[in-house]
Coordinates of C-alpha atoms in Angstrom, one line a residue:
Chain A
X234 CA 52.0 120.0 85.3
X235 CA 49.3 121.3 88.2
X236 CA 51.4 121.7 91.3
X237 CA 49.2 120.2 94.2
X238 CA 48.3 123.4 96.8
X239 CA 50.6 123.4 99.9
X240 CA 49.3 122.2 102.6
X241 CA 50.3 123.1 106.6
X242 CA 52.5 120.0 107.8
X243 CA 51.4 120.2 111.2
X244 CA 47.2 120.6 110.1
X245 CA 47.8 117.3 107.7
X246 CA 49.8 115.5 110.5
X247 CA 46.5 116.3 112.6
X248 CA 44.4 114.7 110.1
X249 CA 46.6 112.0 108.8
X250 CA 48.4 110.9 112.4
X251 CA 46.4 112.2 114.8
X252 CA 48.0 110.4 118.0
X253 CA 51.4 110.7 116.3
X254 CA 52.1 114.7 117.0
X255 CA 53.1 115.8 120.7
X256 CA 53.5 119.1 119.7
X257 CA 54.3 122.1 117.6
X258 CA 56.4 124.4 117.7
X259 CA 57.9 127.9 116.1
X260 CA 61.2 129.7 116.6
X261 CA 62.3 132.6 113.9
X262 CA 59.9 131.1 111.4
X263 CA 61.4 127.3 111.4
X264 CA 58.6 125.4 112.3
X265 CA 59.5 122.3 114.3
X266 CA 56.9 118.9 115.0
X267 CA 57.1 116.8 117.9
X268 CA 57.0 113.4 117.2
X269 CA 55.7 110.0 119.0
X270 CA 59.0 108.2 118.5
X271 CA 57.4 104.6 117.8
X272 CA 55.5 106.5 115.2
X273 CA 58.5 108.3 113.6
X274 CA 58.6 105.9 110.6
X275 CA 54.8 106.4 109.7
X276 CA 55.3 110.5 110.0
X277 CA 58.4 110.3 107.7
X278 CA 56.7 108.3 105.0
X279 CA 53.7 110.5 105.2
X280 CA 55.8 113.7 104.9
X281 CA 57.7 112.4 101.7
X282 CA 55.2 110.8 99.9
X283 CA 51.9 113.0 100.2
X284 CA 50.5 115.5 97.8
X285 CA 50.7 119.2 99.2
X286 CA 54.2 118.3 101.2
X287 CA 56.7 116.2 99.2
X288 CA 59.4 116.6 101.7
X289 CA 61.9 115.1 99.6
X290 CA 65.3 115.8 100.7
X291 CA 66.7 115.1 104.0
X292 CA 68.9 117.7 104.9
X293 CA 70.4 116.7 108.2
X294 CA 69.9 114.9 111.6
X295 CA 71.5 115.8 114.5
X296 CA 70.8 115.1 118.5
X297 CA 71.0 117.3 121.4
X298 CA 71.9 115.6 125.0
X299 CA 69.6 118.1 127.3
X300 CA 71.1 116.9 130.1
X301 CA 72.5 119.6 133.0
X302 CA 75.9 118.9 134.0
X303 CA 77.3 119.7 137.3
X304 CA 80.6 121.0 137.9
X305 CA 82.8 117.6 138.1
X306 CA 80.8 115.9 135.4
X307 CA 77.8 113.9 136.4
X308 CA 74.5 114.1 135.0
X309 CA 72.0 115.7 137.8
X310 CA 68.9 116.7 135.5
X311 CA 67.6 117.1 132.6
X312 CA 67.1 121.2 131.3
X313 CA 63.5 122.1 130.8
X314 CA 62.8 119.1 128.2
X315 CA 60.4 115.5 128.5
X316 CA 63.5 113.4 128.3
X317 CA 67.3 113.7 127.7
X318 CA 67.8 113.1 123.8
X319 CA 66.5 115.2 121.3
X320 CA 66.6 114.2 117.6
X321 CA 65.9 116.5 115.2
X322 CA 65.5 115.6 111.1
X323 CA 65.9 118.4 108.9
X324 CA 63.3 118.3 105.8
X325 CA 63.4 119.6 103.0
X326 CA 60.9 120.3 100.4
X327 CA 62.1 121.4 96.7
X328 CA 58.9 121.6 95.3
X329 CA 57.3 123.5 98.0
X330 CA 60.5 125.6 99.0
X331 CA 60.7 125.0 102.8
X332 CA 62.0 123.5 105.6
X333 CA 60.0 121.4 108.3
X334 CA 61.9 120.1 111.7
X335 CA 60.7 116.5 113.4
X336 CA 61.7 116.2 116.4
X337 CA 61.7 112.9 119.0
X338 CA 62.8 113.0 122.2
X339 CA 64.4 109.9 123.7
X340 CA 65.0 108.4 127.1
X341 CA 68.2 108.7 129.1
X342 CA 68.9 104.9 129.8
X343 CA 68.6 103.0 126.3
X344 CA 67.8 106.0 123.7
X345 CA 66.6 104.0 120.7
X346 CA 64.4 104.8 117.7
X347 CA 63.9 103.2 114.2
X348 CA 65.6 104.1 111.6
X349 CA 64.9 106.0 108.5
X350 CA 67.0 104.8 105.6
X351 CA 64.1 103.4 103.7
X352 CA 62.9 106.6 103.3
X353 CA 65.9 108.5 102.8
X354 CA 69.0 106.0 102.2
X355 CA 70.9 109.4 102.7
X356 CA 70.8 108.4 106.2
X357 CA 72.6 105.9 107.2
X358 CA 76.1 107.7 107.9
X359 CA 73.9 110.3 109.4
X360 CA 72.5 108.0 111.7
X361 CA 75.7 106.5 112.6
X362 CA 77.4 109.5 113.3
X363 CA 74.9 110.0 115.9
X364 CA 75.3 106.3 117.4
X365 CA 78.9 107.2 117.1
X366 CA 78.8 110.4 118.9
X367 CA 75.8 110.5 121.0
X368 CA 74.9 107.0 121.4
X369 CA 71.4 106.9 120.3
X370 CA 70.8 103.5 118.4
X371 CA 68.6 103.5 115.6
X372 CA 66.9 100.3 115.2
X373 CA 66.8 98.0 111.5
X374 CA 69.9 100.2 110.3
X375 CA 71.6 98.2 107.9
X376 CA 74.9 98.9 109.4
X377 CA 74.8 100.1 112.8
X378 CA 78.2 100.5 113.7
X379 CA 80.7 103.5 114.4
X380 CA 81.9 106.0 111.8
X381 CA 84.0 108.5 112.6
X382 CA 85.5 107.0 116.0
X383 CA 87.2 104.1 116.2
X384 CA 85.4 100.7 116.7
X385 CA 87.0 100.2 120.3
X386 CA 86.3 103.9 121.2
X387 CA 84.6 104.1 124.6
X388 CA 81.8 106.3 125.3
X389 CA 79.9 108.5 123.2
X390 CA 81.7 112.1 123.0
X391 CA 78.8 114.4 122.4
X392 CA 77.0 113.4 125.5
X393 CA 77.5 116.6 127.8
X394 CA 78.4 114.1 130.8
X395 CA 81.5 113.2 128.6
X396 CA 84.9 115.4 129.9
X397 CA 86.5 117.2 126.8
X398 CA 89.7 116.0 127.7
X399 CA 92.7 118.4 127.3
X400 CA 96.6 117.5 126.8
X401 CA 99.5 119.2 130.0
X402 CA 101.4 121.4 128.1
X403 CA 105.2 120.4 128.2
X404 CA 107.8 121.8 130.2
X405 CA 111.1 120.8 131.0
X406 CA 110.3 120.3 134.5
X407 CA 107.3 117.9 134.2
X408 CA 108.4 116.5 130.7
X409 CA 109.6 113.0 132.1
X410 CA 106.5 112.8 134.2
X411 CA 104.5 113.3 130.5
X412 CA 106.5 110.9 128.6
X413 CA 105.6 108.2 130.9
X414 CA 101.9 108.1 130.4
X415 CA 102.6 108.1 126.6
X416 CA 102.4 105.5 124.3
X417 CA 105.6 104.9 121.6
X418 CA 105.5 102.5 119.0
X419 CA 107.7 99.6 120.0
X420 CA 111.3 99.0 118.3
Chain B
X278 CA 110.6 90.1 113.0
X279 CA 108.2 92.1 115.0
X280 CA 107.3 94.2 112.1
X281 CA 106.4 91.8 110.1
X282 CA 104.2 90.0 112.5
X283 CA 102.3 93.3 113.2
X284 CA 102.1 93.6 109.5
X285 CA 101.1 89.9 108.7
X286 CA 98.4 90.2 111.8
X287 CA 94.9 91.3 110.7
X288 CA 93.0 92.2 113.6
X289 CA 89.9 92.1 112.3
X290 CA 87.7 89.2 111.6
X291 CA 86.2 88.3 107.6
X292 CA 82.7 88.0 109.9
X293 CA 83.1 91.8 110.7
X294 CA 82.3 92.3 106.7
X295 CA 79.7 89.8 106.4
X296 CA 76.3 91.5 104.9
X297 CA 78.9 94.7 103.8
X298 CA 80.7 92.7 101.2
X299 CA 79.1 89.9 98.7
X300 CA 79.3 86.4 99.4
X301 CA 81.7 85.8 96.8
X302 CA 83.7 87.5 98.9
X303 CA 83.9 85.7 101.9
X304 CA 84.8 82.3 100.2
X305 CA 88.0 84.4 98.2
X306 CA 86.1 84.2 94.5
X307 CA 86.6 88.3 94.3
X308 CA 89.3 89.7 95.8
X309 CA 89.3 92.5 99.1
X310 CA 91.6 95.5 98.2
X311 CA 92.2 98.2 100.6
X312 CA 93.4 101.4 99.0
X313 CA 94.6 104.4 100.7
X314 CA 94.4 105.8 103.6
X315 CA 96.9 107.6 102.1
X316 CA 96.6 106.8 98.6
X317 CA 97.3 110.6 96.6
X318 CA 94.0 110.3 94.6
X319 CA 91.8 110.0 98.4
X320 CA 92.3 113.9 98.8
X321 CA 93.5 113.4 102.3
X322 CA 93.2 110.7 104.8
X323 CA 90.1 108.2 103.3
X324 CA 90.4 104.5 103.4
X325 CA 88.3 102.7 101.2
X326 CA 87.7 99.1 101.1
X327 CA 87.4 97.3 98.1
X328 CA 85.5 94.2 96.5
X329 CA 86.6 93.6 92.9
X330 CA 86.0 91.1 90.7
X331 CA 88.5 91.4 87.9
X332 CA 89.0 95.4 87.9
X333 CA 85.3 96.1 88.2
X334 CA 83.9 97.3 91.3
X335 CA 81.5 94.8 93.3
X336 CA 81.2 96.9 96.6
X337 CA 83.3 99.8 97.9
X338 CA 83.0 100.5 101.8
X339 CA 84.5 103.9 102.5
X340 CA 86.3 104.2 106.0
X341 CA 86.5 107.8 107.2
X342 CA 87.6 109.4 110.5
X343 CA 91.1 109.9 110.2
X344 CA 91.0 113.5 110.5
X345 CA 88.3 113.7 113.4
X346 CA 89.0 116.2 115.7
X347 CA 86.0 116.5 117.5
X348 CA 85.4 120.4 116.6
X349 CA 81.6 120.0 117.3
X350 CA 82.3 119.1 121.0
X351 CA 84.9 121.9 121.0
X352 CA 83.0 124.6 120.1
X353 CA 80.2 123.6 122.8
X354 CA 83.4 124.6 125.3
X355 CA 83.6 128.1 124.0
X356 CA 81.7 131.2 123.6
X357 CA 80.0 131.8 120.1
X358 CA 82.6 133.8 118.7
X359 CA 85.2 131.8 119.4
X360 CA 84.2 129.3 117.8
X361 CA 84.1 131.1 114.5
X362 CA 88.3 129.8 114.0
X363 CA 87.4 126.4 114.7
X364 CA 85.0 126.2 111.9
X365 CA 87.5 127.2 109.5
X366 CA 89.5 123.9 110.2
X367 CA 86.7 121.9 108.5
X368 CA 86.5 122.6 105.2
X369 CA 89.7 124.0 104.6
X370 CA 89.8 124.6 101.0
X371 CA 86.7 127.0 101.3
X372 CA 87.1 128.2 105.5
X373 CA 84.7 131.4 104.7
X374 CA 81.8 129.2 103.5
X375 CA 81.9 127.2 106.5
X376 CA 82.2 130.8 108.7
X377 CA 79.3 132.1 107.0
X378 CA 77.2 128.4 108.3
X379 CA 78.1 129.3 111.5
X380 CA 77.9 133.3 111.5
X381 CA 74.2 132.9 110.0
X382 CA 73.6 130.1 112.8
X383 CA 74.3 132.6 115.2
X384 CA 73.1 135.9 114.0
X385 CA 69.8 133.6 113.5
X386 CA 69.7 132.9 116.9
X387 CA 70.1 135.9 118.4
X388 CA 68.3 137.9 116.1
X389 CA 71.2 139.6 115.0
X390 CA 70.8 141.7 111.7
X391 CA 73.8 142.6 109.2
X392 CA 74.6 145.6 107.6
X393 CA 74.4 145.9 103.9
X394 CA 77.9 146.5 103.4
X395 CA 78.5 143.3 105.1
X396 CA 76.9 141.3 103.3
X397 CA 78.1 142.5 100.2
X398 CA 81.9 142.2 101.6
X399 CA 80.3 138.4 102.5
X400 CA 79.0 137.7 99.0
X401 CA 82.5 138.8 97.7
X402 CA 84.5 136.7 99.4
X403 CA 82.6 133.9 99.2
X404 CA 82.5 133.7 95.3
X405 CA 86.0 134.2 95.5
X406 CA 86.4 131.7 97.9
X407 CA 84.1 129.1 95.5
X408 CA 86.4 130.2 92.5
X409 CA 89.5 128.9 94.7
X410 CA 87.8 125.6 95.9
X411 CA 86.8 124.9 92.8
X412 CA 90.5 125.6 91.3
X413 CA 91.7 123.4 93.5
X414 CA 89.4 120.5 92.7
X415 CA 90.1 121.3 88.6
X416 CA 94.1 121.0 89.0
X417 CA 93.4 117.8 91.6
X418 CA 90.7 116.3 89.7
X419 CA 93.0 116.8 86.2
X420 CA 95.8 115.5 88.1
X421 CA 94.0 112.4 89.3
X422 CA 93.5 111.7 85.5
X423 CA 97.2 112.5 84.8
X424 CA 96.6 116.0 83.1
X425 CA 99.8 117.1 85.1
X426 CA 99.8 120.9 83.4
X427 CA 96.2 122.2 85.0
X428 CA 96.8 121.5 88.3
X429 CA 100.1 124.3 88.0
X430 CA 98.0 126.5 86.0
X431 CA 95.2 126.8 88.5
X432 CA 97.2 126.4 91.9
X433 CA 98.8 129.6 90.0
X434 CA 95.2 131.8 90.0
X435 CA 94.0 130.2 93.3
X436 CA 97.5 132.1 94.9
X437 CA 96.2 135.4 93.7
X438 CA 93.2 134.8 95.3
X439 CA 94.8 133.8 99.2
X440 CA 96.9 137.1 98.6
X441 CA 94.2 138.7 98.6
X442 CA 92.5 136.9 101.4
X443 CA 95.6 137.4 103.0
X444 CA 95.2 141.4 102.6
X445 CA 92.1 141.2 104.6
X446 CA 92.1 138.5 107.0
X447 CA 96.1 138.3 107.5
X448 CA 96.0 134.7 107.0
X449 CA 96.2 133.1 103.5
X450 CA 93.7 130.3 104.3
X451 CA 92.3 130.1 107.9
X452 CA 91.0 134.1 108.2
X453 CA 87.9 134.1 110.2
X454 CA 87.2 136.7 108.7
X455 CA 83.6 136.4 108.9
X456 CA 82.4 137.1 112.8
X457 CA 78.8 137.2 114.1
X458 CA 77.1 140.7 112.2
X459 CA 79.4 141.3 109.8
X460 CA 83.4 140.7 108.8
X461 CA 86.2 141.5 111.1
X462 CA 87.4 144.6 109.2
X463 CA 86.7 147.2 106.3
X464 CA 88.5 145.9 102.7
X465 CA 92.1 147.4 102.8
X466 CA 92.8 150.0 100.2
X467 CA 94.5 147.5 98.1
X468 CA 92.4 145.1 97.8
X469 CA 89.9 145.9 95.4
X470 CA 92.4 147.5 93.0
X471 CA 93.7 143.9 93.3
X472 CA 90.6 142.5 92.8
X473 CA 90.0 144.1 90.0
X474 CA 93.5 143.1 88.2
X475 CA 92.4 139.3 89.0
X476 CA 89.2 139.6 87.6
X477 CA 90.5 141.4 84.6
X478 CA 92.7 138.0 83.5
X479 CA 90.3 135.7 85.5
X480 CA 87.8 134.4 82.5
X481 CA 90.7 134.0 79.7
X482 CA 92.2 131.8 82.3
X483 CA 89.3 129.3 82.7
X484 CA 89.0 129.5 79.0
X485 CA 92.6 128.4 78.9
X486 CA 92.0 125.5 81.1
X487 CA 88.4 124.5 78.9
X488 CA 91.5 124.6 75.8
X489 CA 93.1 122.1 77.7
X490 CA 90.6 119.7 78.8
X491 CA 87.2 119.8 77.6
X492 CA 88.1 118.5 74.0
X493 CA 90.6 116.4 74.6
X494 CA 89.9 113.4 73.8
X495 CA 91.7 111.5 76.4
X496 CA 89.5 113.8 79.0
X497 CA 86.2 112.6 77.6
X498 CA 87.5 109.1 77.4
X499 CA 88.2 109.1 81.2
X500 CA 85.3 111.5 82.4
X501 CA 81.9 110.6 79.7
X502 CA 79.8 108.5 80.9
X503 CA 81.4 107.4 84.2
X504 CA 79.9 107.5 87.6
X505 CA 76.1 108.3 86.8
X506 CA 73.9 109.3 89.5
X507 CA 70.2 109.5 88.3
X508 CA 68.5 112.2 89.8
X509 CA 66.7 110.5 92.2
X510 CA 69.2 108.6 93.4
X511 CA 71.3 111.9 94.1
X512 CA 68.6 113.3 96.3
X513 CA 67.9 109.9 98.1
X514 CA 71.5 109.9 98.9
X515 CA 71.8 113.5 100.5
X516 CA 73.7 114.9 97.4
X517 CA 73.9 118.5 96.9
X518 CA 75.9 121.2 94.8
X519 CA 77.4 120.4 92.0
X520 CA 77.2 116.8 92.5
X521 CA 73.6 117.3 91.9
X522 CA 73.4 119.7 89.6
X523 CA 75.7 117.8 87.5
X524 CA 72.3 115.2 87.6
X525 CA 70.4 117.8 86.6
X526 CA 68.5 119.2 89.4
X527 CA 68.0 123.0 89.7
X528 CA 68.5 123.3 93.3
X529 CA 71.2 125.7 94.4
X530 CA 70.6 127.4 97.7
X531 CA 71.7 130.7 96.9
X532 CA 68.5 130.6 94.4
X533 CA 66.0 128.9 96.6
X534 CA 66.7 130.0 99.8
X535 CA 68.6 133.1 99.1
X536 CA 70.9 134.6 102.1
X537 CA 73.4 137.6 102.7
X538 CA 71.2 139.1 99.7
X539 CA 71.9 136.9 97.0
X540 CA 68.5 137.5 95.3
X541 CA 69.7 140.6 94.2
X542 CA 72.5 139.3 91.8
X543 CA 72.0 138.1 88.6
X544 CA 73.6 134.9 88.2
X545 CA 72.8 131.8 86.3
X546 CA 72.8 128.1 87.8
X547 CA 74.6 125.6 85.6
X548 CA 73.1 122.2 85.0
X549 CA 74.4 119.0 83.6
X550 CA 72.1 116.6 82.0
X551 CA 74.0 113.1 82.3
X552 CA 74.8 113.4 85.7
X553 CA 78.5 112.1 84.7
X554 CA 82.1 113.0 85.6
X555 CA 82.5 114.8 82.3
X556 CA 78.9 117.1 83.3
X557 CA 80.2 117.7 87.2
X558 CA 83.2 119.5 85.7
X559 CA 81.4 121.4 83.2
X560 CA 79.1 122.3 86.1
X561 CA 81.8 123.6 87.9
X562 CA 83.6 125.5 85.1
X563 CA 81.2 127.1 84.3
X564 CA 80.0 128.1 87.6
X565 CA 83.8 129.8 88.4
X566 CA 82.7 132.4 85.4
X567 CA 79.0 132.9 87.0
X568 CA 81.0 133.9 90.5
X569 CA 83.1 135.6 87.8
X570 CA 79.8 137.7 87.2
X571 CA 78.9 137.7 90.8
X572 CA 81.8 139.6 92.2
X573 CA 81.8 141.7 88.9
X574 CA 78.4 143.2 90.5
X575 CA 79.3 143.2 94.1
X576 CA 82.0 145.3 93.6
X577 CA 79.3 147.5 92.0
X578 CA 77.0 147.3 94.5
X579 CA 79.6 147.8 97.2
X580 CA 79.7 151.9 96.3
X581 CA 75.8 152.0 97.5
X582 CA 75.4 150.0 99.8
X583 CA 75.0 150.9 103.4
X584 CA 76.2 150.7 107.1
X585 CA 79.4 149.1 107.7
X586 CA 81.4 146.4 108.0
X587 CA 80.0 145.0 110.7
X588 CA 76.5 145.7 113.2
X589 CA 76.2 148.2 115.5
X590 CA 74.7 146.1 118.0
X591 CA 76.8 146.4 121.0
X592 CA 74.6 144.0 123.3
X593 CA 76.7 141.1 120.1
X594 CA 79.5 143.3 118.6
X595 CA 82.4 144.8 120.2
X596 CA 83.1 148.4 120.1
X597 CA 85.8 149.8 117.8
X598 CA 89.2 150.1 119.8
X599 CA 89.0 153.6 119.6
X600 CA 85.3 154.0 121.6
X601 CA 87.1 152.6 124.5
X602 CA 88.7 156.4 125.0
X603 CA 85.7 157.9 125.0
X604 CA 82.8 156.4 126.2
X605 CA 82.1 154.6 129.4
X606 CA 79.2 152.3 128.0
X607 CA 82.0 151.3 125.5
X608 CA 84.5 150.0 128.4
X609 CA 81.6 147.9 129.7
X610 CA 80.2 146.6 126.3
X611 CA 84.1 145.3 125.8
X612 CA 85.0 144.0 129.4
X613 CA 81.7 142.1 128.9
X614 CA 81.6 141.0 125.3
X615 CA 85.2 139.7 125.8
X616 CA 84.8 138.2 129.5
X617 CA 81.6 136.5 129.5
X618 CA 80.4 136.7 125.5
X619 CA 76.5 137.3 124.9
X620 CA 73.9 134.6 125.8
X621 CA 71.5 133.4 123.3
X622 CA 68.1 131.6 124.2
X623 CA 67.4 128.1 124.7
X624 CA 66.1 127.4 121.1
X625 CA 67.5 125.4 118.2
X626 CA 67.7 126.7 114.5
X627 CA 69.0 125.4 111.4
X628 CA 70.8 127.0 108.4
X629 CA 71.7 126.2 105.1
X630 CA 74.5 127.6 102.2
X631 CA 75.5 126.8 99.4
X632 CA 79.3 125.8 99.7
X633 CA 81.7 125.5 96.4
X634 CA 80.6 121.4 97.5
X635 CA 77.3 121.5 98.4
X636 CA 75.1 122.5 101.3
X637 CA 76.7 123.3 104.7
X638 CA 74.0 122.8 107.3
X639 CA 74.4 124.7 110.7
X640 CA 72.3 123.1 113.2
X641 CA 72.5 125.5 116.5
X642 CA 71.2 125.0 120.0
X643 CA 71.4 127.9 122.2
X644 CA 71.3 127.0 126.2
X645 CA 70.3 130.6 127.4
X646 CA 73.8 130.9 128.2
X647 CA 77.1 132.2 126.7
X648 CA 77.9 128.7 125.1
X649 CA 76.4 126.6 122.6
X650 CA 74.3 123.5 123.9
X651 CA 75.2 121.9 120.6
X652 CA 76.5 122.5 117.3
X653 CA 76.1 120.2 114.4
X654 CA 77.4 120.8 110.8
X655 CA 75.9 118.8 108.0
X656 CA 78.7 118.7 105.1
X657 CA 78.6 117.7 102.0
X658 CA 81.7 115.9 101.6
X659 CA 80.1 113.7 104.3
X660 CA 77.1 112.9 102.3
X661 CA 79.2 112.4 98.8
X662 CA 81.7 109.8 100.9
X663 CA 78.8 107.9 101.7
X664 CA 77.2 107.7 98.7
X665 CA 80.1 106.5 96.8
X666 CA 79.1 102.9 97.1
X667 CA 76.2 103.6 95.1
X668 CA 77.9 105.7 92.6
X669 CA 80.7 103.5 91.8
X670 CA 79.5 100.3 91.5
X671 CA 80.0 98.7 88.4
X672 CA 83.1 100.3 87.3
X673 CA 86.4 99.8 87.0
X674 CA 88.8 100.4 89.3
X675 CA 90.7 103.0 87.5
X676 CA 87.0 105.3 87.4
X677 CA 86.9 105.0 91.1
X678 CA 89.7 107.7 91.0
X679 CA 88.0 109.6 88.6
X680 CA 84.5 109.8 90.5
X681 CA 85.4 110.1 93.8
X682 CA 87.3 113.1 93.0
X683 CA 84.9 114.3 90.9
X684 CA 82.4 114.5 94.1
X685 CA 85.0 116.6 95.1
X686 CA 85.3 115.4 98.6
X687 CA 87.3 117.2 101.3
X688 CA 88.2 114.7 104.3
X689 CA 88.5 118.0 106.8
X690 CA 84.7 118.5 106.1
X691 CA 83.7 115.1 106.2
X692 CA 85.3 114.0 109.4
X693 CA 85.3 117.6 111.3

C-alpha cells in the first residue's frame, strides 16, 4: 500500500481553510495550531480525513484557565493570552506517528465551542469533564452533564478563582465548633 | 420508618434519562437496573445504570466520580516536586506509571535531562509495575468469572514485587520513587538479587496461570466472542493499551514514541485477532512475558549505564545530604529548592506513556513560577469506561462483568 507523503499541518490548513488559523507555536518540538473557535469542527474534520495528515486518534482534550487571581481569589486579569480559557485538543496520527495540538481560546463570559464528538466519539466524556470542572460548554454534545461531580454541585473547581478549600484540623479545644458544621445522618 | 422513606424516595425523574435510554424504558417495557457502586465486580466504586430486555443489555450508563479527589486541582497548588506523591494515588495499581508521566512532563517543560542509569532503573520499575498490575487484573478478572484459585496465585507473585518496591521506596504501593530528573535513591544492595530470584521463577508461574485458564472450557465459553471491539470502534472511542491491541491495532507507545530509552530494548508487542475478552486476556498474559524479557535486559544494561540515579542539574535537583557540609553553593541550592522550588516557563507540554492499562497522557502548563498553572491527566480507565456503553450493547448481563473487567478499569485512575 502506498502511503501518501506527510504534509506539514500548518501549511495544509493555511491552504485549505485560510481564515481558520490564528497562530502557530512550537515549544519543545510540539506544534500548536491556534484555531478560530467557530471553525474548530471543520478544522478537526480536515485533519482527520485529509490524506497526508490523518490524525485519527484523539489522545486528550484539556482546558486551562489563564485568569490572574488576586490573593483573595477574585479575577483581576488574563495573563498574556487573548482570552481567559484555552481548550487544547491533542491529536495523534498513527500512520505518520506524530502529534498535533489544536487550541482554541474562549472568552470569559459564556465560554462555548462546538463539540467534536461527531468526529471522535471518544471526546464525549473528555468534553463532559471539561464542562464539569472548567465550565466550558460544548454546543451539540449529546449529553452535556457533569461527569465527575454530583449534578447539583456549585461552580467549576478547575477555574483559578475557585478556592481550594481545606478542613480545619480537629483538636479537643475546637471539636465542638467543628462538629456543629458537620452534617450527620439523621436517626 | 424514616429510613424506609428515604429508600423508597428516588430523587431523580425518568425524564432525566430521556434520550439516554430507549423509549421502551420510559414505558416500562424494558427494565432499569442499578448495578453498583459497591458491586464486587466493578473494581472500585463504579455505578452502572442498565437497561435490560430480559437478560440482554440495551443500554449501559456508567456513573463515575465516587473517587474524585481533585488531584489535579491540588497539584496546581503545590510545587512541581510536591505533586509527585499525589499522582501515586490515581492509578493505585501501577503508581510508578503515573509518577513517570508526571515526571516526564516536568522534565520536558523545564528541559531537564535524565541520566542513563536513572532511565534504566525507571524502565525496570515500570515493567515490574506492569507485571504487578497485570497480576491484579488477572486475579480479579478470573475471580469475576468464578475462578477463585487464580486470584490467590496471582497475588502471591504480586506480593514479591511489592516487597521489592518496599526495598527501594520504603512503601509497598505509593512509593513516589520517581522524581523529576531521575529516581529518589539508588538501588539498594539486596534489590537486584531479590529481583533475579523473582525472575527465575516467574515464567513458570505464568505458565501455571495459563494452565488453569487458557484451555479451560468454562473460561473459553465465558470469554471467546464476548465483548468484541472492532479496531475502528476502538480507535474512535479512544481505547488504548491491551484493549486496543486485543483488537489487532499495533500501537504501543513504548515502540511508537519511545521514552526512557525503550528503543534500546528488544521485545515484542503481542496482538489479538478478534478483539474479544479472550484476546485481551492473551495479550496481557503475553505482555507479562515480554516485561520479564525487558527487565532481564535492563539488569544487564545497568552494569554499563552511565551517570547517577538522578540528574546533577542543581537548578532542579537538590544536592545530596553529604554535600551540604562541604559547599556553600549546595546549601543555597538546597534551601532554594526546598523553600521555593524551581520555576518553569509559561508554556504547555503533553507527554504520554504506555501504562499497564493504556495511554496515560499528562498535559502540563507552567505559569513562569514554581507551581503549575494546570495539570491534566488523560487516563486510560476514563476512556475505557466511557466506551462501555458501546462495547456492552447486546450482550448478556453476566457478560458485562467479563467485559468490564477485561478492559481493566481502575476507578481511582478514572476519577482522579
